[in-house]
């Protein structure tokens, strides 16, 4: 998924799925390699982070923040203002292309790295986090 990535779903119609972030469009909220817990059919509102089909390339799944409802769908932006590939490029996203709301992110350990107890404890406290509706972030992005 770019700010995006790939997605794995256990079975069709499942209420939850897992997605993996590739790219930097959602930094600092999400990092390349983060795993996401996605709630399909969850309630959507401005500020939510969502998984959606790219409106110009519908086989590509992307992760963006929902900013506001407009004619034609959701205006979506990445949290990284220097990254491209959001509504500033492709316009509003039709509601049927918004697949679900990101509920949590899991930051896996980097394999092969030596870790002190302090680094391991720090990872344990930061590895699993809910992904909320960053209202301050969405306001900041709208004000650009």
mmCIF file of N, CA, C and O in Angstrom, residues 27-124:
data_model
loop_
_atom_site.group_PDB
_atom_site.id
_atom_site.type_symbol
_atom_site.label_atom_id
_atom_site.label_comp_id
_atom_site.label_asym_id
_atom_site.label_seq_id
_atom_site.Cartn_x
_atom_site.Cartn_y
_atom_site.Cartn_z
ATOM 1 N N UNK A 27 3.955 9.232 6.981
ATOM 2 C CA UNK A 27 4.907 9.565 8.045
ATOM 3 C C UNK A 27 4.507 10.912 8.629
ATOM 4 O O UNK A 27 4.147 11.809 7.871
ATOM 5 N N UNK A 28 4.480 11.117 9.912
ATOM 6 C CA UNK A 28 5.026 10.294 10.982
ATOM 7 C C UNK A 28 4.031 9.319 11.602
ATOM 8 O O UNK A 28 4.407 8.509 12.430
ATOM 9 N N UNK A 29 2.764 9.354 11.217
ATOM 10 C CA UNK A 29 1.760 8.472 11.819
ATOM 11 C C UNK A 29 2.062 7.010 11.545
ATOM 12 O O UNK A 29 1.997 6.181 12.447
ATOM 13 N N UNK A 30 2.367 6.681 10.298
ATOM 14 C CA UNK A 30 2.672 5.314 9.891
ATOM 15 C C UNK A 30 4.006 5.298 9.175
ATOM 16 O O UNK A 30 4.300 6.200 8.390
ATOM 17 N N UNK A 31 4.783 4.252 9.432
ATOM 18 C CA UNK A 31 6.089 4.106 8.808
ATOM 19 C C UNK A 31 6.092 2.934 7.839
ATOM 20 O O UNK A 31 5.288 2.001 7.969
ATOM 21 N N UNK A 32 7.006 2.978 6.879
ATOM 22 C CA UNK A 32 7.183 1.877 5.941
ATOM 23 C C UNK A 32 7.386 0.583 6.739
ATOM 24 O O UNK A 32 8.178 0.534 7.670
ATOM 25 N N UNK A 33 6.629 -0.447 6.409
ATOM 26 C CA UNK A 33 6.736 -1.733 7.099
ATOM 27 C C UNK A 33 5.734 -1.937 8.214
ATOM 28 O O UNK A 33 5.587 -3.053 8.711
ATOM 29 N N UNK A 34 5.032 -0.888 8.647
ATOM 30 C CA UNK A 34 4.019 -1.054 9.689
ATOM 31 C C UNK A 34 2.918 -1.986 9.191
ATOM 32 O O UNK A 34 2.537 -1.970 8.023
ATOM 33 N N UNK A 35 2.393 -2.793 10.099
ATOM 34 C CA UNK A 35 1.246 -3.643 9.832
ATOM 35 C C UNK A 35 0.021 -2.945 10.408
ATOM 36 O O UNK A 35 0.091 -2.385 11.500
ATOM 37 N N UNK A 36 -1.088 -2.970 9.681
ATOM 38 C CA UNK A 36 -2.298 -2.259 10.100
ATOM 39 C C UNK A 36 -3.452 -3.222 10.314
ATOM 40 O O UNK A 36 -3.655 -4.135 9.513
ATOM 41 N N UNK A 37 -4.222 -2.995 11.350
ATOM 42 C CA UNK A 37 -5.473 -3.703 11.571
ATOM 43 C C UNK A 37 -6.570 -2.821 10.989
ATOM 44 O O UNK A 37 -6.748 -1.684 11.420
ATOM 45 N N UNK A 38 -7.273 -3.335 9.990
ATOM 46 C CA UNK A 38 -8.288 -2.570 9.263
ATOM 47 C C UNK A 38 -9.667 -3.131 9.595
ATOM 48 O O UNK A 38 -9.894 -4.330 9.519
ATOM 49 N N UNK A 39 -10.583 -2.242 9.956
ATOM 50 C CA UNK A 39 -11.986 -2.612 10.226
ATOM 51 C C UNK A 39 -12.791 -2.241 8.993
ATOM 52 O O UNK A 39 -12.953 -1.065 8.667
ATOM 53 N N UNK A 40 -13.280 -3.268 8.280
ATOM 54 C CA UNK A 40 -14.078 -3.028 7.091
ATOM 55 C C UNK A 40 -15.486 -2.634 7.498
ATOM 56 O O UNK A 40 -16.043 -3.172 8.441
ATOM 57 N N UNK A 41 -16.025 -1.657 6.792
ATOM 58 C CA UNK A 41 -17.381 -1.213 7.091
ATOM 59 C C UNK A 41 -17.481 -0.411 8.374
ATOM 60 O O UNK A 41 -18.566 -0.132 8.837
ATOM 61 N N UNK A 42 -16.343 -0.035 8.943
ATOM 62 C CA UNK A 42 -16.362 0.761 10.160
ATOM 63 C C UNK A 42 -16.862 2.180 9.878
ATOM 64 O O UNK A 42 -16.851 2.646 8.744
ATOM 65 N N UNK A 43 -17.292 2.842 10.929
ATOM 66 C CA UNK A 43 -17.794 4.217 10.799
ATOM 67 C C UNK A 43 -16.662 5.143 10.371
ATOM 68 O O UNK A 43 -15.599 5.156 10.977
ATOM 69 N N UNK A 44 -16.904 5.918 9.344
ATOM 70 C CA UNK A 44 -15.909 6.840 8.815
ATOM 71 C C UNK A 44 -16.288 8.267 9.165
ATOM 72 O O UNK A 44 -17.458 8.635 9.082
ATOM 73 N N UNK A 45 -15.295 9.055 9.536
ATOM 74 C CA UNK A 45 -15.514 10.468 9.809
ATOM 75 C C UNK A 45 -14.214 11.208 9.531
ATOM 76 O O UNK A 45 -13.145 10.598 9.481
ATOM 77 N N UNK A 46 -14.292 12.515 9.348
ATOM 78 C CA UNK A 46 -13.063 13.279 9.094
ATOM 79 C C UNK A 46 -12.023 13.045 10.186
ATOM 80 O O UNK A 46 -12.350 12.964 11.366
ATOM 81 N N UNK A 47 -10.785 12.895 9.753
ATOM 82 C CA UNK A 47 -9.682 12.641 10.669
ATOM 83 C C UNK A 47 -9.268 11.188 10.734
ATOM 84 O O UNK A 47 -8.165 10.879 11.158
ATOM 85 N N UNK A 48 -10.145 10.270 10.333
ATOM 86 C CA UNK A 48 -9.821 8.845 10.357
ATOM 87 C C UNK A 48 -8.761 8.519 9.320
ATOM 88 O O UNK A 48 -8.707 9.130 8.257
ATOM 89 N N UNK A 49 -7.951 7.506 9.624
ATOM 90 C CA UNK A 49 -7.027 6.942 8.650
ATOM 91 C C UNK A 49 -7.743 5.744 8.032
ATOM 92 O O UNK A 49 -8.306 4.913 8.754
ATOM 93 N N UNK A 50 -7.744 5.669 6.710
ATOM 94 C CA UNK A 50 -8.519 4.640 6.021
ATOM 95 C C UNK A 50 -7.702 3.965 4.927
ATOM 96 O O UNK A 50 -6.757 4.537 4.392
ATOM 97 N N UNK A 51 -8.106 2.736 4.609
ATOM 98 C CA UNK A 51 -7.577 2.005 3.461
ATOM 99 C C UNK A 51 -8.593 2.168 2.347
ATOM 100 O O UNK A 51 -9.795 1.999 2.556
ATOM 101 N N UNK A 52 -8.109 2.528 1.160
ATOM 102 C CA UNK A 52 -9.003 2.738 0.028
ATOM 103 C C UNK A 52 -8.359 2.300 -1.269
ATOM 104 O O UNK A 52 -7.145 2.111 -1.338
ATOM 105 N N UNK A 53 -9.175 2.097 -2.260
ATOM 106 C CA UNK A 53 -8.666 1.803 -3.600
ATOM 107 C C UNK A 53 -8.299 3.120 -4.267
ATOM 108 O O UNK A 53 -9.034 4.098 -4.159
ATOM 109 N N UNK A 54 -7.160 3.125 -4.926
ATOM 110 C CA UNK A 54 -6.721 4.324 -5.648
ATOM 111 C C UNK A 54 -7.736 4.594 -6.754
ATOM 112 O O UNK A 54 -8.072 3.692 -7.529
ATOM 113 N N UNK A 55 -8.268 5.806 -6.857
ATOM 114 C CA UNK A 55 -9.324 6.068 -7.836
ATOM 115 C C UNK A 55 -8.886 5.948 -9.295
ATOM 116 O O UNK A 55 -9.716 5.711 -10.163
ATOM 117 N N UNK A 56 -7.598 6.070 -9.570
ATOM 118 C CA UNK A 56 -7.121 5.971 -10.951
ATOM 119 C C UNK A 56 -6.505 4.615 -11.267
ATOM 120 O O UNK A 56 -6.266 4.305 -12.431
ATOM 121 N N UNK A 57 -6.227 3.825 -10.242
ATOM 122 C CA UNK A 57 -5.620 2.495 -10.402
ATOM 123 C C UNK A 57 -6.209 1.597 -9.322
ATOM 124 O O UNK A 57 -5.596 1.355 -8.303
ATOM 125 N N UNK A 58 -7.410 1.080 -9.555
ATOM 126 C CA UNK A 58 -8.187 0.461 -8.496
ATOM 127 C C UNK A 58 -7.643 -0.871 -7.985
ATOM 128 O O UNK A 58 -8.127 -1.376 -6.986
ATOM 129 N N UNK A 59 -6.610 -1.418 -8.630
ATOM 130 C CA UNK A 59 -5.976 -2.604 -8.067
ATOM 131 C C UNK A 59 -4.916 -2.233 -7.023
ATOM 132 O O UNK A 59 -4.356 -3.096 -6.372
ATOM 133 N N UNK A 60 -4.681 -0.939 -6.824
ATOM 134 C CA UNK A 60 -3.716 -0.438 -5.847
ATOM 135 C C UNK A 60 -4.460 0.053 -4.617
ATOM 136 O O UNK A 60 -5.369 0.875 -4.706
ATOM 137 N N UNK A 61 -4.075 -0.469 -3.442
ATOM 138 C CA UNK A 61 -4.664 -0.009 -2.188
ATOM 139 C C UNK A 61 -3.753 1.049 -1.586
ATOM 140 O O UNK A 61 -2.530 0.925 -1.630
ATOM 141 N N UNK A 62 -4.360 2.089 -1.034
ATOM 142 C CA UNK A 62 -3.602 3.165 -0.409
ATOM 143 C C UNK A 62 -4.161 3.447 0.982
ATOM 144 O O UNK A 62 -5.306 3.099 1.286
ATOM 145 N N UNK A 63 -3.334 4.073 1.810
ATOM 146 C CA UNK A 63 -3.729 4.477 3.158
ATOM 147 C C UNK A 63 -3.626 5.993 3.224
ATOM 148 O O UNK A 63 -2.568 6.553 2.936
ATOM 149 N N UNK A 64 -4.706 6.643 3.581
ATOM 150 C CA UNK A 64 -4.734 8.107 3.662
ATOM 151 C C UNK A 64 -5.632 8.539 4.813
ATOM 152 O O UNK A 64 -6.471 7.779 5.293
ATOM 153 N N UNK A 65 -5.503 9.795 5.196
ATOM 154 C CA UNK A 65 -6.375 10.376 6.214
ATOM 155 C C UNK A 65 -7.585 11.001 5.517
ATOM 156 O O UNK A 65 -7.436 11.720 4.536
ATOM 157 N N UNK A 66 -8.784 10.699 6.014
ATOM 158 C CA UNK A 66 -10.010 11.298 5.491
ATOM 159 C C UNK A 66 -10.098 12.718 6.040
ATOM 160 O O UNK A 66 -10.124 12.914 7.252
ATOM 161 N N UNK A 67 -10.165 13.694 5.155
ATOM 162 C CA UNK A 67 -10.172 15.090 5.589
ATOM 163 C C UNK A 67 -11.590 15.633 5.663
ATOM 164 O O UNK A 67 -12.002 16.162 6.693
ATOM 165 N N UNK A 68 -12.345 15.490 4.581
ATOM 166 C CA UNK A 68 -13.723 15.979 4.597
ATOM 167 C C UNK A 68 -14.502 15.357 3.450
ATOM 168 O O UNK A 68 -13.940 14.894 2.475
ATOM 169 N N UNK A 69 -15.842 15.364 3.608
ATOM 170 C CA UNK A 69 -16.729 14.924 2.530
ATOM 171 C C UNK A 69 -16.919 16.078 1.578
ATOM 172 O O UNK A 69 -17.134 17.210 1.989
ATOM 173 N N UNK A 70 -16.830 15.782 0.290
ATOM 174 C CA UNK A 70 -17.072 16.768 -0.757
ATOM 175 C C UNK A 70 -17.989 16.131 -1.785
ATOM 176 O O UNK A 70 -18.246 14.934 -1.741
ATOM 177 N N UNK A 71 -18.435 16.951 -2.738
ATOM 178 C CA UNK A 71 -19.187 16.366 -3.848
ATOM 179 C C UNK A 71 -18.287 15.343 -4.515
ATOM 180 O O UNK A 71 -17.146 15.636 -4.841
ATOM 181 N N UNK A 72 -18.792 14.151 -4.692
ATOM 182 C CA UNK A 72 -18.010 13.108 -5.341
ATOM 183 C C UNK A 72 -17.275 12.197 -4.391
ATOM 184 O O UNK A 72 -16.719 11.204 -4.810
ATOM 185 N N UNK A 73 -17.245 12.497 -3.090
ATOM 186 C CA UNK A 73 -16.608 11.578 -2.159
ATOM 187 C C UNK A 73 -15.751 12.231 -1.096
ATOM 188 O O UNK A 73 -15.972 13.379 -0.717
ATOM 189 N N UNK A 74 -14.752 11.485 -0.641
ATOM 190 C CA UNK A 74 -13.866 11.922 0.432
ATOM 191 C C UNK A 74 -12.634 12.616 -0.128
ATOM 192 O O UNK A 74 -12.005 12.124 -1.064
ATOM 193 N N UNK A 75 -12.271 13.744 0.473
ATOM 194 C CA UNK A 75 -10.990 14.391 0.194
ATOM 195 C C UNK A 75 -9.995 13.740 1.143
ATOM 196 O O UNK A 75 -10.213 13.703 2.358
ATOM 197 N N UNK A 76 -8.930 13.140 0.613
ATOM 198 C CA UNK A 76 -7.960 12.406 1.425
ATOM 199 C C UNK A 76 -6.564 12.988 1.229
ATOM 200 O O UNK A 76 -6.217 13.420 0.126
ATOM 201 N N UNK A 77 -5.793 12.987 2.312
ATOM 202 C CA UNK A 77 -4.419 13.475 2.259
ATOM 203 C C UNK A 77 -3.524 12.546 3.059
ATOM 204 O O UNK A 77 -3.965 11.921 4.026
ATOM 205 N N UNK A 78 -2.257 12.475 2.667
ATOM 206 C CA UNK A 78 -1.255 11.804 3.475
ATOM 207 C C UNK A 78 -0.803 12.743 4.583
ATOM 208 O O UNK A 78 -0.921 13.961 4.470
ATOM 209 N N UNK A 79 -0.269 12.180 5.659
ATOM 210 C CA UNK A 79 0.211 13.015 6.759
ATOM 211 C C UNK A 79 1.559 13.662 6.449
ATOM 212 O O UNK A 79 1.952 14.603 7.113
ATOM 213 N N UNK A 80 2.257 13.156 5.451
ATOM 214 C CA UNK A 80 3.533 13.719 5.028
ATOM 215 C C UNK A 80 3.255 14.723 3.911
ATOM 216 O O UNK A 80 2.960 14.335 2.786
ATOM 217 N N UNK A 81 3.352 16.027 4.187
ATOM 218 C CA UNK A 81 2.995 17.020 3.169
ATOM 219 C C UNK A 81 3.930 17.028 1.964
ATOM 220 O O UNK A 81 3.575 17.556 0.916
ATOM 221 N N UNK A 82 5.118 16.412 2.092
ATOM 222 C CA UNK A 82 6.064 16.388 0.972
ATOM 223 C C UNK A 82 5.832 15.209 0.026
ATOM 224 O O UNK A 82 6.420 15.156 -1.048
ATOM 225 N N UNK A 83 5.002 14.253 0.427
ATOM 226 C CA UNK A 83 4.722 13.088 -0.420
ATOM 227 C C UNK A 83 3.524 13.382 -1.319
ATOM 228 O O UNK A 83 2.618 14.117 -0.951
ATOM 229 N N UNK A 84 3.546 12.813 -2.500
ATOM 230 C CA UNK A 84 2.435 12.993 -3.448
ATOM 231 C C UNK A 84 1.530 11.768 -3.413
ATOM 232 O O UNK A 84 1.808 10.790 -2.752
ATOM 233 N N UNK A 85 0.456 11.843 -4.169
ATOM 234 C CA UNK A 85 -0.422 10.690 -4.314
ATOM 235 C C UNK A 85 -1.643 10.737 -3.429
ATOM 236 O O UNK A 85 -2.028 9.730 -2.840
ATOM 237 N N UNK A 86 -2.271 11.892 -3.347
ATOM 238 C CA UNK A 86 -3.499 12.004 -2.573
ATOM 239 C C UNK A 86 -4.492 12.851 -3.364
ATOM 240 O O UNK A 86 -4.331 13.031 -4.568
ATOM 241 N N UNK A 87 -5.509 13.372 -2.719
ATOM 242 C CA UNK A 87 -6.566 14.105 -3.427
ATOM 243 C C UNK A 87 -6.070 15.351 -4.132
ATOM 244 O O UNK A 87 -6.725 15.839 -5.051
ATOM 245 N N UNK A 88 -4.915 15.853 -3.756
ATOM 246 C CA UNK A 88 -4.344 16.994 -4.486
ATOM 247 C C UNK A 88 -3.993 16.592 -5.918
ATOM 248 O O UNK A 88 -3.949 17.420 -6.803
ATOM 249 N N UNK A 89 -3.800 15.286 -6.142
ATOM 250 C CA UNK A 89 -3.469 14.758 -7.469
ATOM 251 C C UNK A 89 -4.709 14.202 -8.164
ATOM 252 O O UNK A 89 -4.971 14.506 -9.318
ATOM 253 N N UNK A 90 -5.513 13.378 -7.454
ATOM 254 C CA UNK A 90 -6.615 12.666 -8.107
ATOM 255 C C UNK A 90 -8.009 13.122 -7.695
ATOM 256 O O UNK A 90 -8.997 12.568 -8.149
ATOM 257 N N UNK A 91 -8.119 14.132 -6.854
ATOM 258 C CA UNK A 91 -9.433 14.636 -6.468
ATOM 259 C C UNK A 91 -10.098 13.798 -5.390
ATOM 260 O O UNK A 91 -9.474 12.967 -4.740
ATOM 261 N N UNK A 92 -11.396 14.003 -5.218
ATOM 262 C CA UNK A 92 -12.161 13.290 -4.196
ATOM 263 C C UNK A 92 -12.279 11.810 -4.562
ATOM 264 O O UNK A 92 -12.385 11.455 -5.730
ATOM 265 N N UNK A 93 -12.280 10.963 -3.544
ATOM 266 C CA UNK A 93 -12.388 9.512 -3.726
ATOM 267 C C UNK A 93 -13.834 9.095 -3.504
ATOM 268 O O UNK A 93 -14.413 9.366 -2.445
ATOM 269 N N UNK A 94 -14.450 8.434 -4.489
ATOM 270 C CA UNK A 94 -15.835 7.978 -4.315
ATOM 271 C C UNK A 94 -15.973 7.083 -3.079
ATOM 272 O O UNK A 94 -15.082 6.284 -2.782
ATOM 273 N N UNK A 95 -17.071 7.209 -2.349
ATOM 274 C CA UNK A 95 -17.240 6.452 -1.098
ATOM 275 C C UNK A 95 -17.120 4.946 -1.275
ATOM 276 O O UNK A 95 -16.654 4.261 -0.366
ATOM 277 N N UNK A 96 -17.506 4.415 -2.424
ATOM 278 C CA UNK A 96 -17.427 2.964 -2.615
ATOM 279 C C UNK A 96 -15.986 2.456 -2.712
ATOM 280 O O UNK A 96 -15.745 1.254 -2.606
ATOM 281 N N UNK A 97 -15.024 3.355 -2.880
ATOM 282 C CA UNK A 97 -13.609 2.954 -2.936
ATOM 283 C C UNK A 97 -12.934 2.988 -1.567
ATOM 284 O O UNK A 97 -11.805 2.534 -1.421
ATOM 285 N N UNK A 98 -13.622 3.526 -0.557
ATOM 286 C CA UNK A 98 -13.087 3.527 0.806
ATOM 287 C C UNK A 98 -13.468 2.187 1.432
ATOM 288 O O UNK A 98 -14.640 1.905 1.641
ATOM 289 N N UNK A 99 -12.455 1.358 1.713
ATOM 290 C CA UNK A 99 -12.704 -0.007 2.168
ATOM 291 C C UNK A 99 -12.886 -0.136 3.670
ATOM 292 O O UNK A 99 -13.694 -0.931 4.128
ATOM 293 N N UNK A 100 -12.127 0.602 4.444
ATOM 294 C CA UNK A 100 -12.244 0.458 5.887
ATOM 295 C C UNK A 100 -11.362 1.419 6.636
ATOM 296 O O UNK A 100 -10.520 2.104 6.065
ATOM 297 N N UNK A 101 -11.585 1.429 7.924
ATOM 298 C CA UNK A 101 -10.883 2.348 8.826
ATOM 299 C C UNK A 101 -9.735 1.608 9.512
ATOM 300 O O UNK A 101 -9.901 0.482 9.988
ATOM 301 N N UNK A 102 -8.571 2.258 9.583
ATOM 302 C CA UNK A 102 -7.424 1.683 10.283
ATOM 303 C C UNK A 102 -7.651 1.869 11.778
ATOM 304 O O UNK A 102 -7.859 2.981 12.251
ATOM 305 N N UNK A 103 -7.634 0.767 12.511
ATOM 306 C CA UNK A 103 -7.886 0.811 13.953
ATOM 307 C C UNK A 103 -6.601 0.789 14.770
ATOM 308 O O UNK A 103 -6.546 1.349 15.856
ATOM 309 N N UNK A 104 -5.557 0.095 14.271
ATOM 310 C CA UNK A 104 -4.310 -0.008 15.030
ATOM 311 C C UNK A 104 -3.166 -0.268 14.070
ATOM 312 O O UNK A 104 -3.367 -0.731 12.948
ATOM 313 N N UNK A 105 -1.967 0.047 14.541
ATOM 314 C CA UNK A 105 -0.771 -0.275 13.772
ATOM 315 C C UNK A 105 0.179 -1.059 14.661
ATOM 316 O O UNK A 105 0.225 -0.879 15.872
ATOM 317 N N UNK A 106 0.894 -1.965 14.031
ATOM 318 C CA UNK A 106 1.879 -2.788 14.718
ATOM 319 C C UNK A 106 3.209 -2.573 14.021
ATOM 320 O O UNK A 106 3.301 -2.726 12.799
ATOM 321 N N UNK A 107 4.207 -2.174 14.757
ATOM 322 C CA UNK A 107 5.534 -1.917 14.208
ATOM 323 C C UNK A 107 6.416 -3.112 14.550
ATOM 324 O O UNK A 107 6.836 -3.275 15.696
ATOM 325 N N UNK A 108 6.702 -3.992 13.560
ATOM 326 C CA UNK A 108 7.482 -5.203 13.861
ATOM 327 C C UNK A 108 8.949 -4.887 14.170
ATOM 328 O O UNK A 108 9.466 -3.841 13.785
ATOM 329 N N UNK A 109 9.604 -5.822 14.877
ATOM 330 C CA UNK A 109 11.034 -5.717 15.135
ATOM 331 C C UNK A 109 11.796 -5.849 13.827
ATOM 332 O O UNK A 109 11.409 -6.616 12.950
ATOM 333 N N UNK A 110 12.890 -5.133 13.696
ATOM 334 C CA UNK A 110 13.749 -5.273 12.529
ATOM 335 C C UNK A 110 14.628 -6.498 12.752
ATOM 336 O O UNK A 110 15.372 -6.553 13.733
ATOM 337 N N UNK A 111 14.549 -7.506 11.866
ATOM 338 C CA UNK A 111 15.320 -8.724 12.085
ATOM 339 C C UNK A 111 16.827 -8.469 11.982
ATOM 340 O O UNK A 111 17.273 -7.608 11.227
ATOM 341 N N UNK A 112 17.593 -9.225 12.791
ATOM 342 C CA UNK A 112 19.043 -9.190 12.693
ATOM 343 C C UNK A 112 19.736 -8.063 13.428
ATOM 344 O O UNK A 112 20.944 -7.932 13.339
ATOM 345 N N UNK A 113 18.997 -7.234 14.153
ATOM 346 C CA UNK A 113 19.631 -6.120 14.879
ATOM 347 C C UNK A 113 19.817 -6.494 16.342
ATOM 348 O O UNK A 113 18.935 -7.098 16.945
ATOM 349 N N UNK A 114 20.974 -6.128 16.898
ATOM 350 C CA UNK A 114 21.201 -6.347 18.317
ATOM 351 C C UNK A 114 20.375 -5.357 19.107
ATOM 352 O O UNK A 114 20.237 -4.199 18.719
ATOM 353 N N UNK A 115 19.835 -5.819 20.225
ATOM 354 C CA UNK A 115 18.989 -4.946 21.020
ATOM 355 C C UNK A 115 19.369 -5.025 22.487
ATOM 356 O O UNK A 115 19.491 -6.112 23.043
ATOM 357 N N UNK A 116 19.503 -3.876 23.092
ATOM 358 C CA UNK A 116 19.692 -3.817 24.539
ATOM 359 C C UNK A 116 18.328 -3.975 25.194
ATOM 360 O O UNK A 116 17.288 -3.878 24.543
ATOM 361 N N UNK A 117 18.330 -4.170 26.524
ATOM 362 C CA UNK A 117 17.059 -4.263 27.240
ATOM 363 C C UNK A 117 16.270 -2.971 27.097
ATOM 364 O O UNK A 117 15.061 -2.985 26.943
ATOM 365 N N UNK A 118 16.963 -1.830 27.131
ATOM 366 C CA UNK A 118 16.285 -0.539 27.003
ATOM 367 C C UNK A 118 15.600 -0.378 25.663
ATOM 368 O O UNK A 118 14.454 0.072 25.582
ATOM 369 N N UNK A 119 16.290 -0.772 24.585
ATOM 370 C CA UNK A 119 15.704 -0.682 23.246
ATOM 371 C C UNK A 119 14.522 -1.637 23.122
ATOM 372 O O UNK A 119 13.479 -1.294 22.564
ATOM 373 N N UNK A 120 14.664 -2.846 23.666
ATOM 374 C CA UNK A 120 13.577 -3.832 23.604
ATOM 375 C C UNK A 120 12.354 -3.343 24.379
ATOM 376 O O UNK A 120 11.227 -3.445 23.900
ATOM 377 N N UNK A 121 12.570 -2.785 25.563
ATOM 378 C CA UNK A 121 11.443 -2.248 26.336
ATOM 379 C C UNK A 121 10.777 -1.084 25.615
ATOM 380 O O UNK A 121 9.549 -0.984 25.591
ATOM 381 N N UNK A 122 11.580 -0.228 25.027
ATOM 382 C CA UNK A 122 11.024 0.890 24.254
ATOM 383 C C UNK A 122 10.162 0.377 23.109
ATOM 384 O O UNK A 122 9.074 0.891 22.851
ATOM 385 N N UNK A 123 10.635 -0.655 22.406
ATOM 386 C CA UNK A 123 9.871 -1.244 21.312
ATOM 387 C C UNK A 123 8.550 -1.822 21.837
ATOM 388 O O UNK A 123 7.497 -1.628 21.233
ATOM 389 N N UNK A 124 8.611 -2.533 22.983
ATOM 390 C CA UNK A 124 7.396 -3.129 23.536
ATOM 391 C C UNK A 124 6.323 -2.080 23.817
ATOM 392 O O UNK A 124 5.143 -2.318 23.600
#
